[in-house]
Amino acid sequence: MIFVSPAYNVIAVPIERIVPNTYNPNSVAPPELNLLYKSIKEDGYTMPIVCYHSDSDGMYVIVDGFHRYRVMLEHKDIYERERGLLPVTVIDKPLSDRMASTIRHNRARGSHDVDLMSNIVKELHELGRSDSWISKHLGMDKDELLRLKQITGLAALFRDINFGQAWVPEDEEKEATTPEKDLSSEKEGELQPV
């Protein structure tokens, strides 16, 4: 089968049938969002919104282009001029691949909210994706991935990491070397010398 890029099949979709995804970590500051509005006002929509079509409810879920979508939602002049229609290309991929697509689109042109990005890493782990899959598909080296996992603070994200046995916690070390003694004669709450 010959691969055909989605950009060769742009469709006009009513904005009411488009919904944002729940995981996009990209944020745009007000000056840049205002510039995007001016760009769309002057030049029109020059890039389609990338969506996934949900067969269950007939909605189009945004993979890339949330801020272009937002401009139409927030600016009546754009909505009216475009007759409430947004140019859309459709990709058909499972959720983890759509998340990876969103991140690749974002990383190729801007910055991310670190907390939201670490939540994406957490969600991908919960979907069963390995560190190597995440690194490969999100374009991260292992140090960056480790930092994002540390932000979430969840031990489950570190289950695939082999930690060395270079040290033993102090309490365990004392227990291993201190002979047991009978504490039944000691008064409760009183400290006894060791």
XYZ file of N, CA, C and O in Angstrom:
776
model
N 0.836 -1.185 0.000
C 0.000 0.000 0.000
C 0.880 1.247 0.000
O 1.878 1.320 0.707
N 0.513 2.232 -0.764
C 1.252 3.482 -0.847
C 0.743 4.434 0.229
O -0.461 4.640 0.376
N 1.681 5.010 0.977
C 1.312 5.959 2.034
C 0.941 7.301 1.406
O 1.636 7.795 0.526
N -0.183 7.872 1.847
C -0.616 9.195 1.396
C -0.709 10.094 2.625
O -1.440 9.800 3.568
N 0.030 11.179 2.625
C 0.021 12.106 3.763
C -1.367 12.707 3.963
O -2.054 13.017 2.990
N -1.765 12.885 5.226
C -3.083 13.464 5.517
C -3.305 14.837 4.892
O -4.439 15.206 4.599
N -2.239 15.598 4.665
C -2.374 16.953 4.114
C -2.998 16.955 2.713
O -3.471 17.991 2.256
N -3.029 15.802 2.038
C -3.641 15.721 0.716
C -5.155 15.504 0.788
O -5.822 15.423 -0.234
N -5.668 15.419 2.012
C -7.106 15.194 2.174
C -7.655 16.100 3.280
O -8.025 15.641 4.354
N -7.694 17.392 3.022
C -8.217 18.357 3.993
C -9.729 18.429 3.830
O -10.242 18.529 2.715
N -10.428 18.347 4.970
C -11.892 18.434 4.951
C -12.338 19.624 5.802
O -11.622 20.049 6.708
N -13.516 20.163 5.495
C -14.096 21.266 6.277
C -15.029 20.667 7.324
O -15.994 19.989 6.991
N -14.727 20.924 8.596
C -15.502 20.339 9.694
C -16.084 21.461 10.547
O -15.368 22.381 10.950
N -17.399 21.388 10.858
C -17.990 22.390 11.760
C -17.282 22.358 13.121
O -17.031 21.283 13.670
N -16.960 23.528 13.633
C -16.221 23.608 14.897
C -16.972 22.914 16.033
O -16.359 22.405 16.970
N -18.277 22.830 15.935
C -19.071 22.172 16.983
C -18.805 20.665 17.037
O -19.153 20.011 18.019
N -18.209 20.117 15.996
C -17.899 18.680 15.968
C -16.431 18.413 16.301
O -15.955 17.292 16.162
N -15.715 19.452 16.753
C -14.305 19.319 17.104
C -14.141 19.553 18.601
O -14.724 20.484 19.159
N -13.343 18.691 19.233
C -13.093 18.830 20.678
C -11.587 18.739 20.939
O -10.869 18.043 20.223
N -11.109 19.458 21.965
C -9.685 19.356 22.305
C -9.376 17.999 22.925
O -10.271 17.344 23.473
N -8.119 17.572 22.847
C -7.722 16.369 23.573
C -7.514 16.742 25.038
O -7.550 17.920 25.388
N -7.292 15.755 25.883
C -7.169 16.001 27.323
C -5.725 16.037 27.796
O -5.475 16.146 28.988
N -4.766 15.961 26.877
C -3.388 15.764 27.300
C -2.384 16.767 26.747
O -1.211 16.668 27.040
N -2.771 17.731 25.948
C -1.810 18.608 25.284
C -1.070 19.495 26.284
O -1.673 20.320 26.960
N 0.263 19.365 26.384
C 1.023 20.174 27.335
C 1.488 21.513 26.773
O 2.186 22.247 27.443
N 1.118 21.833 25.557
C 1.582 23.068 24.923
C 0.772 24.255 25.433
O -0.440 24.174 25.593
N 1.446 25.343 25.683
C 0.741 26.555 26.090
C 1.280 27.723 25.272
O 2.445 27.723 24.887
N 0.426 28.694 25.017
C 0.805 29.872 24.239
C 0.511 31.102 25.081
O -0.591 31.260 25.602
N 1.499 31.965 25.207
C 1.337 33.200 25.981
C 0.391 34.143 25.241
O 0.267 34.077 24.013
N -0.299 35.033 25.971
C -1.254 35.948 25.333
C -0.716 36.729 24.134
O -1.416 36.834 23.128
N 0.520 37.264 24.173
C 0.988 37.997 22.989
C 1.063 37.108 21.737
O 0.699 37.532 20.644
N 1.530 35.862 21.909
C 1.618 34.949 20.773
C 0.239 34.518 20.292
O -0.001 34.350 19.096
N -0.695 34.342 21.236
C -2.060 33.977 20.850
C -2.706 35.123 20.068
O -3.407 34.895 19.070
N -2.438 36.356 20.474
C -2.940 37.523 19.753
C -2.320 37.599 18.353
O -2.997 37.921 17.371
N -1.041 37.259 18.266
C -0.374 37.231 16.968
C -0.981 36.145 16.066
O -1.171 36.358 14.865
N -1.328 35.003 16.653
C -1.977 33.939 15.881
C -3.326 34.416 15.349
O -3.666 34.185 14.186
N -4.085 35.119 16.182
C -5.361 35.689 15.731
C -5.136 36.633 14.546
O -5.821 36.553 13.535
N -4.143 37.540 14.679
C -3.868 38.483 13.588
C -3.459 37.751 12.318
O -3.867 38.118 11.217
N -2.660 36.701 12.474
C -2.229 35.919 11.324
C -3.422 35.275 10.622
O -3.545 35.330 9.392
N -4.321 34.682 11.392
C -5.506 34.034 10.808
C -6.432 35.089 10.200
O -7.024 34.879 9.141
N -6.524 36.243 10.850
C -7.357 37.323 10.320
C -6.820 37.815 8.974
O -7.579 38.037 8.028
N -5.499 37.963 8.862
C -4.890 38.485 7.641
C -4.750 37.427 6.540
O -4.999 37.703 5.377
N -4.313 36.233 6.933
C -3.964 35.214 5.940
C -4.961 34.057 5.843
O -4.832 33.219 4.957
N -5.904 34.007 6.774
C -6.799 32.854 6.812
C -6.109 31.667 7.471
O -4.997 31.778 7.982
N -6.773 30.527 7.469
C -6.185 29.303 8.005
C -5.276 28.722 6.931
O -5.748 28.237 5.907
N -3.986 28.792 7.166
C -3.023 28.284 6.186
C -2.582 26.858 6.516
O -1.967 26.198 5.693
N -2.893 26.415 7.730
C -2.567 25.048 8.141
C -3.812 24.406 8.731
O -4.502 25.014 9.550
N -4.112 23.164 8.345
C -5.288 22.498 8.908
C -5.044 22.065 10.353
O -3.909 21.968 10.804
N -6.123 21.802 11.048
C -6.082 21.204 12.375
C -5.917 19.699 12.138
O -6.552 19.142 11.256
N -5.072 19.044 12.923
C -4.906 17.599 12.810
C -5.808 16.956 13.863
O -5.745 17.315 15.040
N -6.658 16.036 13.412
C -7.615 15.405 14.325
C -7.649 13.893 14.149
O -7.211 13.352 13.145
N -8.227 13.265 15.149
C -8.580 11.852 15.112
C -10.102 11.817 15.075
O -10.757 12.536 15.833
N -10.691 11.002 14.201
C -12.146 10.913 14.136
C -12.610 9.773 15.025
O -12.218 8.617 14.842
N -13.440 10.098 16.000
C -13.977 9.101 16.930
C -15.257 8.521 16.340
O -16.270 9.220 16.234
N -15.220 7.260 15.976
C -16.395 6.608 15.400
C -17.536 6.491 16.408
O -18.705 6.501 16.041
N -17.202 6.398 17.693
C -18.238 6.191 18.711
C -19.195 7.368 18.850
O -20.382 7.181 19.084
N -18.691 8.605 18.697
C -19.580 9.765 18.849
C -19.546 10.721 17.652
O -20.211 11.751 17.653
N -18.741 10.401 16.646
C -18.691 11.231 15.444
C -17.918 12.537 15.616
O -17.897 13.366 14.709
N -17.242 12.702 16.755
C -16.494 13.929 17.007
C -15.070 13.799 16.470
O -14.550 12.704 16.294
N -14.449 14.963 16.248
C -13.061 15.040 15.816
C -12.244 15.538 16.998
O -12.489 16.633 17.501
N -11.293 14.726 17.457
C -10.472 15.056 18.622
C -9.150 15.646 18.127
O -8.439 15.021 17.341
N -8.817 16.835 18.608
C -7.616 17.539 18.149
C -6.342 16.814 18.589
O -6.171 16.493 19.761
N -5.461 16.586 17.638
C -4.127 16.066 17.894
C -3.134 17.227 17.851
O -2.227 17.321 18.662
N -3.324 18.124 16.890
C -2.489 19.318 16.770
C -3.337 20.450 16.202
O -4.133 20.240 15.292
N -3.174 21.644 16.763
C -3.903 22.804 16.254
C -4.901 23.385 17.234
O -5.780 24.157 16.853
N -4.746 23.036 18.521
C -5.694 23.535 19.519
C -5.815 25.048 19.497
O -6.918 25.589 19.591
N -4.713 25.777 19.355
C -4.769 27.237 19.434
C -5.423 27.846 18.195
O -6.100 28.863 18.294
N -5.261 27.201 17.037
C -5.993 27.658 15.840
C -7.495 27.437 16.034
O -8.313 28.276 15.659
N -7.850 26.341 16.651
C -9.244 26.045 17.011
C -9.755 27.097 18.001
O -10.845 27.652 17.851
N -8.938 27.394 18.999
C -9.312 28.362 20.037
C -9.570 29.754 19.449
O -10.479 30.459 19.892
N -8.769 30.150 18.450
C -8.969 31.460 17.822
C -10.378 31.551 17.247
O -11.074 32.555 17.434
N -10.838 30.502 16.589
C -12.185 30.547 16.034
C -13.233 30.578 17.147
O -14.239 31.284 17.041
N -13.010 29.841 18.210
C -13.964 29.830 19.330
C -14.094 31.208 19.979
O -15.179 31.606 20.389
N -12.980 31.923 20.093
C -12.958 33.172 20.849
C -13.159 34.426 20.007
O -13.309 35.504 20.567
N -13.153 34.301 18.689
C -13.262 35.482 17.835
C -14.412 35.319 16.838
O -14.289 34.593 15.849
N -15.484 36.029 17.128
C -16.697 35.929 16.310
C -16.431 36.303 14.848
O -17.005 35.699 13.938
N -15.540 37.279 14.601
C -15.261 37.676 13.225
C -14.644 36.525 12.417
O -14.988 36.313 11.251
N -13.783 35.744 13.060
C -13.168 34.595 12.383
C -14.222 33.507 12.161
O -14.326 32.937 11.075
N -15.014 33.248 13.194
C -16.073 32.234 13.086
C -17.004 32.557 11.916
O -17.319 31.692 11.095
N -17.447 33.798 11.850
C -18.389 34.187 10.791
C -17.747 34.131 9.402
O -18.353 33.643 8.458
N -16.531 34.639 9.296
C -15.867 34.628 7.996
C -15.672 33.193 7.481
O -15.848 32.910 6.299
N -15.326 32.274 8.392
C -15.073 30.883 8.010
C -16.344 30.031 8.029
O -16.278 28.833 7.791
N -17.487 30.679 8.325
C -18.784 29.989 8.410
C -18.756 28.827 9.418
O -19.398 27.800 9.242
N -17.943 28.992 10.475
C -17.870 27.984 11.536
C -17.171 26.702 11.137
O -17.271 25.695 11.848
N -16.457 26.725 10.015
C -15.771 25.515 9.528
C -14.262 25.640 9.707
O -13.685 26.690 9.435
N -13.647 24.565 10.165
C -12.194 24.514 10.292
C -11.631 23.491 9.303
O -12.211 22.421 9.121
N -10.481 23.816 8.681
C -9.837 22.819 7.821
C -9.208 21.737 8.701
O -8.495 22.045 9.664
N -9.478 20.477 8.398
C -9.038 19.359 9.226
C -8.395 18.281 8.359
O -8.906 17.962 7.285
N -7.278 17.732 8.864
C -6.746 16.486 8.326
C -6.935 15.440 9.408
O -6.901 15.754 10.603
N -7.154 14.204 8.999
C -7.463 13.146 9.953
C -6.342 12.106 9.974
O -5.873 11.678 8.919
N -5.923 11.741 11.181
C -5.014 10.612 11.350
C -5.756 9.546 12.147
O -6.573 9.855 13.018
N -5.499 8.303 11.829
C -6.164 7.192 12.513
C -5.113 6.379 13.254
O -4.452 5.524 12.672
N -4.946 6.696 14.534
C -3.926 6.049 15.358
C -4.498 5.797 16.747
O -5.385 6.512 17.194
N -3.947 4.803 17.470
C -4.369 4.603 18.862
C -3.915 5.782 19.735
O -3.045 6.559 19.339
N -4.493 5.879 20.917
C -4.261 7.015 21.808
C -2.785 7.282 22.068
O -2.330 8.422 21.968
N -2.000 6.270 22.396
C -0.583 6.526 22.719
C 0.138 7.115 21.516
O 0.982 8.004 21.676
N -0.170 6.681 20.315
C 0.457 7.238 19.114
C -0.029 8.653 18.840
O 0.733 9.491 18.351
N -1.292 8.947 19.154
C -1.786 10.325 18.994
C -1.093 11.253 19.983
O -0.748 12.391 19.650
N -0.887 10.771 21.211
C -0.176 11.574 22.207
C 1.235 11.874 21.708
O 1.709 13.007 21.804
N 1.895 10.862 21.173
C 3.246 11.056 20.644
C 3.228 12.051 19.484
O 4.105 12.916 19.382
N 2.221 11.969 18.623
C 2.111 12.909 17.499
C 1.962 14.337 18.007
O 2.594 15.261 17.482
N 1.130 14.523 19.020
C 0.935 15.855 19.603
C 2.257 16.416 20.103
O 2.604 17.571 19.830
N 3.002 15.594 20.843
C 4.268 16.052 21.399
C 5.255 16.388 20.287
O 5.930 17.420 20.331
N 5.337 15.543 19.269
C 6.263 15.824 18.162
C 5.910 17.137 17.467
O 6.783 17.947 17.177
N 4.621 17.361 17.219
C 4.199 18.624 16.596
C 4.618 19.800 17.476
O 5.167 20.790 17.005
N 4.350 19.701 18.777
C 4.667 20.792 19.701
C 6.166 21.035 19.806
O 6.630 22.177 19.761
N 6.930 19.978 19.977
C 8.371 20.118 20.176
C 9.052 20.676 18.938
O 10.085 21.325 19.027
N 8.471 20.434 17.788
C 9.067 20.918 16.543
C 8.964 22.433 16.425
O 9.670 23.044 15.644
N 8.068 23.057 17.213
C 7.905 24.497 17.040
C 7.787 25.309 18.315
O 7.640 26.517 18.261
N 7.840 24.704 19.498
C 7.664 25.548 20.668
C 8.069 24.892 21.956
O 8.829 23.942 21.969
N 7.519 25.416 23.055
C 7.875 24.927 24.375
C 6.676 24.247 25.020
O 5.557 24.352 24.549
N 6.962 23.583 26.127
C 5.944 22.808 26.833
C 5.835 23.239 28.277
O 6.785 23.737 28.862
N 4.711 22.960 28.862
C 4.518 23.068 30.291
C 5.102 21.790 30.893
O 4.664 20.683 30.569
N 6.090 21.911 31.764
C 6.820 20.759 32.280
C 5.907 19.816 33.067
O 5.995 18.593 32.924
N 5.020 20.349 33.902
C 4.133 19.490 34.676
C 3.210 18.690 33.765
O 2.995 17.492 33.982
N 2.655 19.336 32.755
C 1.790 18.618 31.834
C 2.574 17.576 31.048
O 2.083 16.483 30.771
N 3.795 17.905 30.688
C 4.637 16.965 29.954
C 4.935 15.742 30.809
O 4.892 14.608 30.321
N 5.206 15.937 32.098
C 5.468 14.788 32.963
C 4.208 13.939 33.131
O 4.286 12.715 33.240
N 3.040 14.577 33.107
C 1.788 13.808 33.160
C 1.602 12.956 31.915
O 1.068 11.848 31.982
N 2.035 13.465 30.764
C 1.971 12.671 29.526
C 2.835 11.421 29.675
O 2.424 10.324 29.314
N 4.040 11.602 30.215
C 4.935 10.465 30.418
C 4.259 9.455 31.337
O 4.270 8.245 31.080
N 3.641 9.926 32.399
C 2.922 9.048 33.329
C 1.806 8.292 32.606
O 1.668 7.075 32.738
N 0.999 9.003 31.819
C -0.093 8.356 31.092
C 0.411 7.322 30.101
O -0.176 6.246 29.961
N 1.494 7.633 29.411
C 2.046 6.672 28.457
C 2.535 5.417 29.177
O 2.348 4.301 28.676
N 3.137 5.590 30.372
C 3.535 4.421 31.158
C 2.312 3.614 31.557
O 2.324 2.380 31.499
N 1.251 4.293 31.960
C 0.027 3.588 32.348
C -0.610 2.861 31.168
O -1.310 1.867 31.346
N -0.367 3.365 29.946
C -0.854 2.694 28.737
C 0.067 1.541 28.326
O -0.172 0.889 27.316
N 1.135 1.327 29.103
C 2.022 0.210 28.850
C 3.204 0.501 27.953
O 3.888 -0.421 27.499
N 3.492 1.768 27.698
C 4.626 2.123 26.837
C 5.920 2.144 27.648
O 5.953 2.660 28.770
N 6.974 1.578 27.079
C 8.269 1.503 27.753
C 9.016 2.829 27.640
O 8.666 3.690 26.824
N 10.082 2.951 28.444
C 10.936 4.140 28.372
C 11.509 4.299 26.969
O 11.576 5.409 26.438
N 11.938 3.191 26.371
C 12.540 3.291 25.032
C 11.503 3.734 24.002
O 11.811 4.519 23.108
N 10.250 3.273 24.139
C 9.197 3.700 23.219
C 8.953 5.203 23.381
O 8.877 5.942 22.401
N 8.836 5.649 24.625
C 8.583 7.073 24.894
C 9.740 7.916 24.360
O 9.517 8.918 23.684
N 10.974 7.519 24.661
C 12.139 8.270 24.178
C 12.138 8.373 22.660
O 12.348 9.447 22.095
N 11.890 7.260 22.006
C 11.914 7.234 20.544
C 10.802 8.080 19.944
O 11.016 8.895 19.051
N 9.580 7.922 20.444
C 8.424 8.580 19.831
C 8.236 10.033 20.236
O 7.589 10.797 19.527
N 8.790 10.427 21.383
C 8.664 11.820 21.810
C 9.944 12.613 21.590
O 10.003 13.798 21.900
N 10.963 11.953 21.083
C 12.213 12.648 20.773
C 12.962 13.110 22.007
O 13.497 14.211 22.042
N 13.006 12.263 23.039
C 13.683 12.626 24.289
C 14.875 11.715 24.522
O 14.826 10.541 24.188
N 15.911 12.276 25.149
C 16.980 11.381 25.580
C 16.601 10.834 26.953
O 15.639 11.288 27.583
N 17.354 9.826 27.425
C 16.946 9.166 28.665
C 17.042 10.079 29.886
O 16.291 9.918 30.839
N 17.959 11.059 29.875
C 18.051 11.997 31.011
C 16.819 12.886 31.104
O 16.303 13.142 32.193
N 16.352 13.382 29.967
C 15.150 14.216 29.968
C 13.947 13.413 30.448
O 13.142 13.882 31.250
N 13.836 12.180 29.976
C 12.741 11.310 30.404
C 12.808 11.066 31.905
O 11.793 11.149 32.602
N 14.002 10.808 32.422
C 14.172 10.588 33.860
C 13.738 11.815 34.657
O 13.022 11.699 35.654
N 14.134 13.016 34.209
C 13.736 14.243 34.918
C 12.212 14.389 34.943
O 11.635 14.761 35.969
N 11.556 14.105 33.828
C 10.093 14.222 33.792
C 9.442 13.188 34.704
O 8.435 13.483 35.356
N 9.998 11.994 34.773
C 9.464 10.971 35.668
C 9.651 11.377 37.127
O 8.787 11.138 37.965
N 10.778 12.025 37.433
C 11.034 12.455 38.811
C 10.033 13.512 39.253
O 9.659 13.570 40.423
N 9.591 14.344 38.341
C 8.634 15.402 38.676
C 7.328 14.806 39.186
O 6.726 15.301 40.126
N 6.892 13.709 38.579
C 5.628 13.102 39.007
C 5.770 12.448 40.371
O 4.803 12.340 41.103
N 6.971 11.972 40.687
C 7.198 11.367 41.997
C 6.531 10.027 42.185
O 6.385 9.556 43.293
N 6.126 9.373 41.113
C 5.435 8.103 41.252
C 6.396 6.938 41.075
O 7.062 6.813 40.050
N 6.447 6.080 42.067
C 7.361 4.936 42.024
C 7.065 4.023 40.842
O 7.972 3.412 40.288
N 5.823 3.916 40.433
C 5.458 3.038 39.319
C 6.206 3.399 38.039
O 6.476 2.543 37.207
N 6.571 4.670 37.877
C 7.282 5.074 36.669
C 8.722 4.565 36.650
O 9.367 4.552 35.616
N 9.219 4.121 37.799
C 10.602 3.662 37.883
C 10.695 2.143 37.972
O 11.759 1.600 38.213
N 9.608 1.434 37.720
C 9.619 -0.015 37.875
C 10.556 -0.709 36.891
O 11.028 -1.797 37.157
N 10.860 -0.107 35.769
C 11.732 -0.722 34.768
C 13.199 -0.361 34.956
O 14.038 -0.759 34.159
N 13.518 0.384 36.001
C 14.893 0.850 36.199
C 15.596 -0.056 37.193
O 15.058 -0.359 38.256
N 16.786 -0.498 36.836
C 17.593 -1.307 37.754
C 18.454 -0.380 38.588
O 19.300 0.324 38.054
N 18.224 -0.389 39.871
C 19.010 0.433 40.769
C 20.132 -0.412 41.356
O 19.950 -1.597 41.653
N 21.299 0.180 41.564
C 22.423 -0.522 42.146
C 22.213 -0.783 43.627
O 21.358 -0.191 44.279
N 23.011 -1.675 44.159
C 22.934 -2.011 45.584
C 24.127 -1.400 46.315
O 24.748 -2.031 47.157
N 24.493 -0.182 45.982
C 25.689 0.456 46.515
C 25.564 0.838 47.977
O 26.553 1.050 48.648
N 24.385 0.917 48.508
C 24.239 1.336 49.894
C 23.067 0.621 50.528
O 22.163 0.142 49.864
N 23.109 0.589 51.858
C 22.019 0.004 52.634
C 21.516 1.114 53.543
O 22.323 1.812 54.169
N 20.201 1.332 53.619
C 19.699 2.379 54.523
C 20.249 2.191 55.926
O 20.427 1.072 56.396
N 20.510 3.309 56.623
C 21.151 3.294 57.930
C 20.415 2.405 58.929
O 21.029 1.646 59.660
N 19.089 2.464 58.983
C 18.322 1.659 59.942
C 18.523 0.171 59.700
O 18.671 -0.605 60.635
N 18.525 -0.254 58.437
C 18.713 -1.665 58.120
C 20.122 -2.113 58.503
O 20.330 -3.225 58.967
N 21.104 -1.221 58.311
C 22.487 -1.536 58.628
C 22.641 -1.781 60.130
O 23.272 -2.721 60.559
N 22.009 -0.928 60.955
C 22.082 -1.085 62.410
C 21.419 -2.380 62.845
O 21.919 -3.096 63.688
N 20.243 -2.666 62.249
C 19.520 -3.884 62.606
C 20.359 -5.113 62.302
O 20.345 -6.096 63.031
N 21.103 -5.068 61.217
C 21.901 -6.215 60.797
C 23.112 -6.428 61.705
O 23.577 -7.547 61.850
N 23.616 -5.370 62.346
C 24.841 -5.496 63.142
C 24.604 -5.418 64.646
O 25.484 -5.732 65.424
N 23.431 -4.999 65.119
C 23.151 -4.852 66.542
C 22.479 -6.120 67.060
O 21.454 -6.534 66.508
N 23.030 -6.719 68.103
C 22.375 -7.922 68.652
C 21.042 -7.539 69.286
O 20.884 -6.447 69.826
N 20.092 -8.465 69.208
C 18.779 -8.185 69.784
C 18.871 -8.245 71.288
O 19.621 -9.018 71.864
N 18.061 -7.411 71.968
C 18.047 -7.438 73.425
C 16.605 -7.442 73.891
O 15.693 -7.088 73.158
N 16.418 -7.838 75.106
C 15.082 -7.917 75.667
C 14.673 -6.531 76.141
O 15.296 -5.972 77.043
N 13.630 -5.978 75.492
C 13.178 -4.633 75.839
C 11.986 -4.651 76.784
O 11.465 -3.617 77.145
N 11.572 -5.813 77.227
C 10.363 -5.906 78.042
C 10.521 -5.249 79.402
O 9.560 -4.815 80.002
N 11.760 -5.154 79.895
C 11.956 -4.554 81.209
C 12.032 -3.031 81.152
O 11.966 -2.375 82.169
N 12.187 -2.474 79.920
C 12.303 -1.020 79.802
C 10.941 -0.377 79.949
O 9.932 -0.907 79.528
N 10.940 0.776 80.594
C 9.695 1.513 80.778
C 9.288 2.127 79.452
O 10.134 2.624 78.713
N 7.996 2.108 79.174
C 7.489 2.678 77.932
C 7.739 4.157 77.886
O 7.515 4.870 78.855
N 8.231 4.657 76.754
C 8.438 6.072 76.563
C 9.809 6.552 77.028
O 10.198 7.670 76.818
N 10.552 5.694 77.759
C 11.870 6.080 78.244
C 12.930 5.649 77.259
O 12.887 4.547 76.721
N 13.880 6.525 77.004
C 14.976 6.179 76.117
C 16.029 5.434 76.908
O 16.379 5.827 78.025
N 16.538 4.365 76.354
C 17.590 3.577 76.991
C 18.854 3.678 76.165
O 18.816 3.713 74.954
N 20.005 3.716 76.835
C 21.259 3.764 76.084
C 21.472 2.469 75.315
O 21.050 1.411 75.765
N 22.119 2.566 74.194
C 22.387 1.393 73.368
C 23.737 0.839 73.710
O 24.678 1.489 73.922
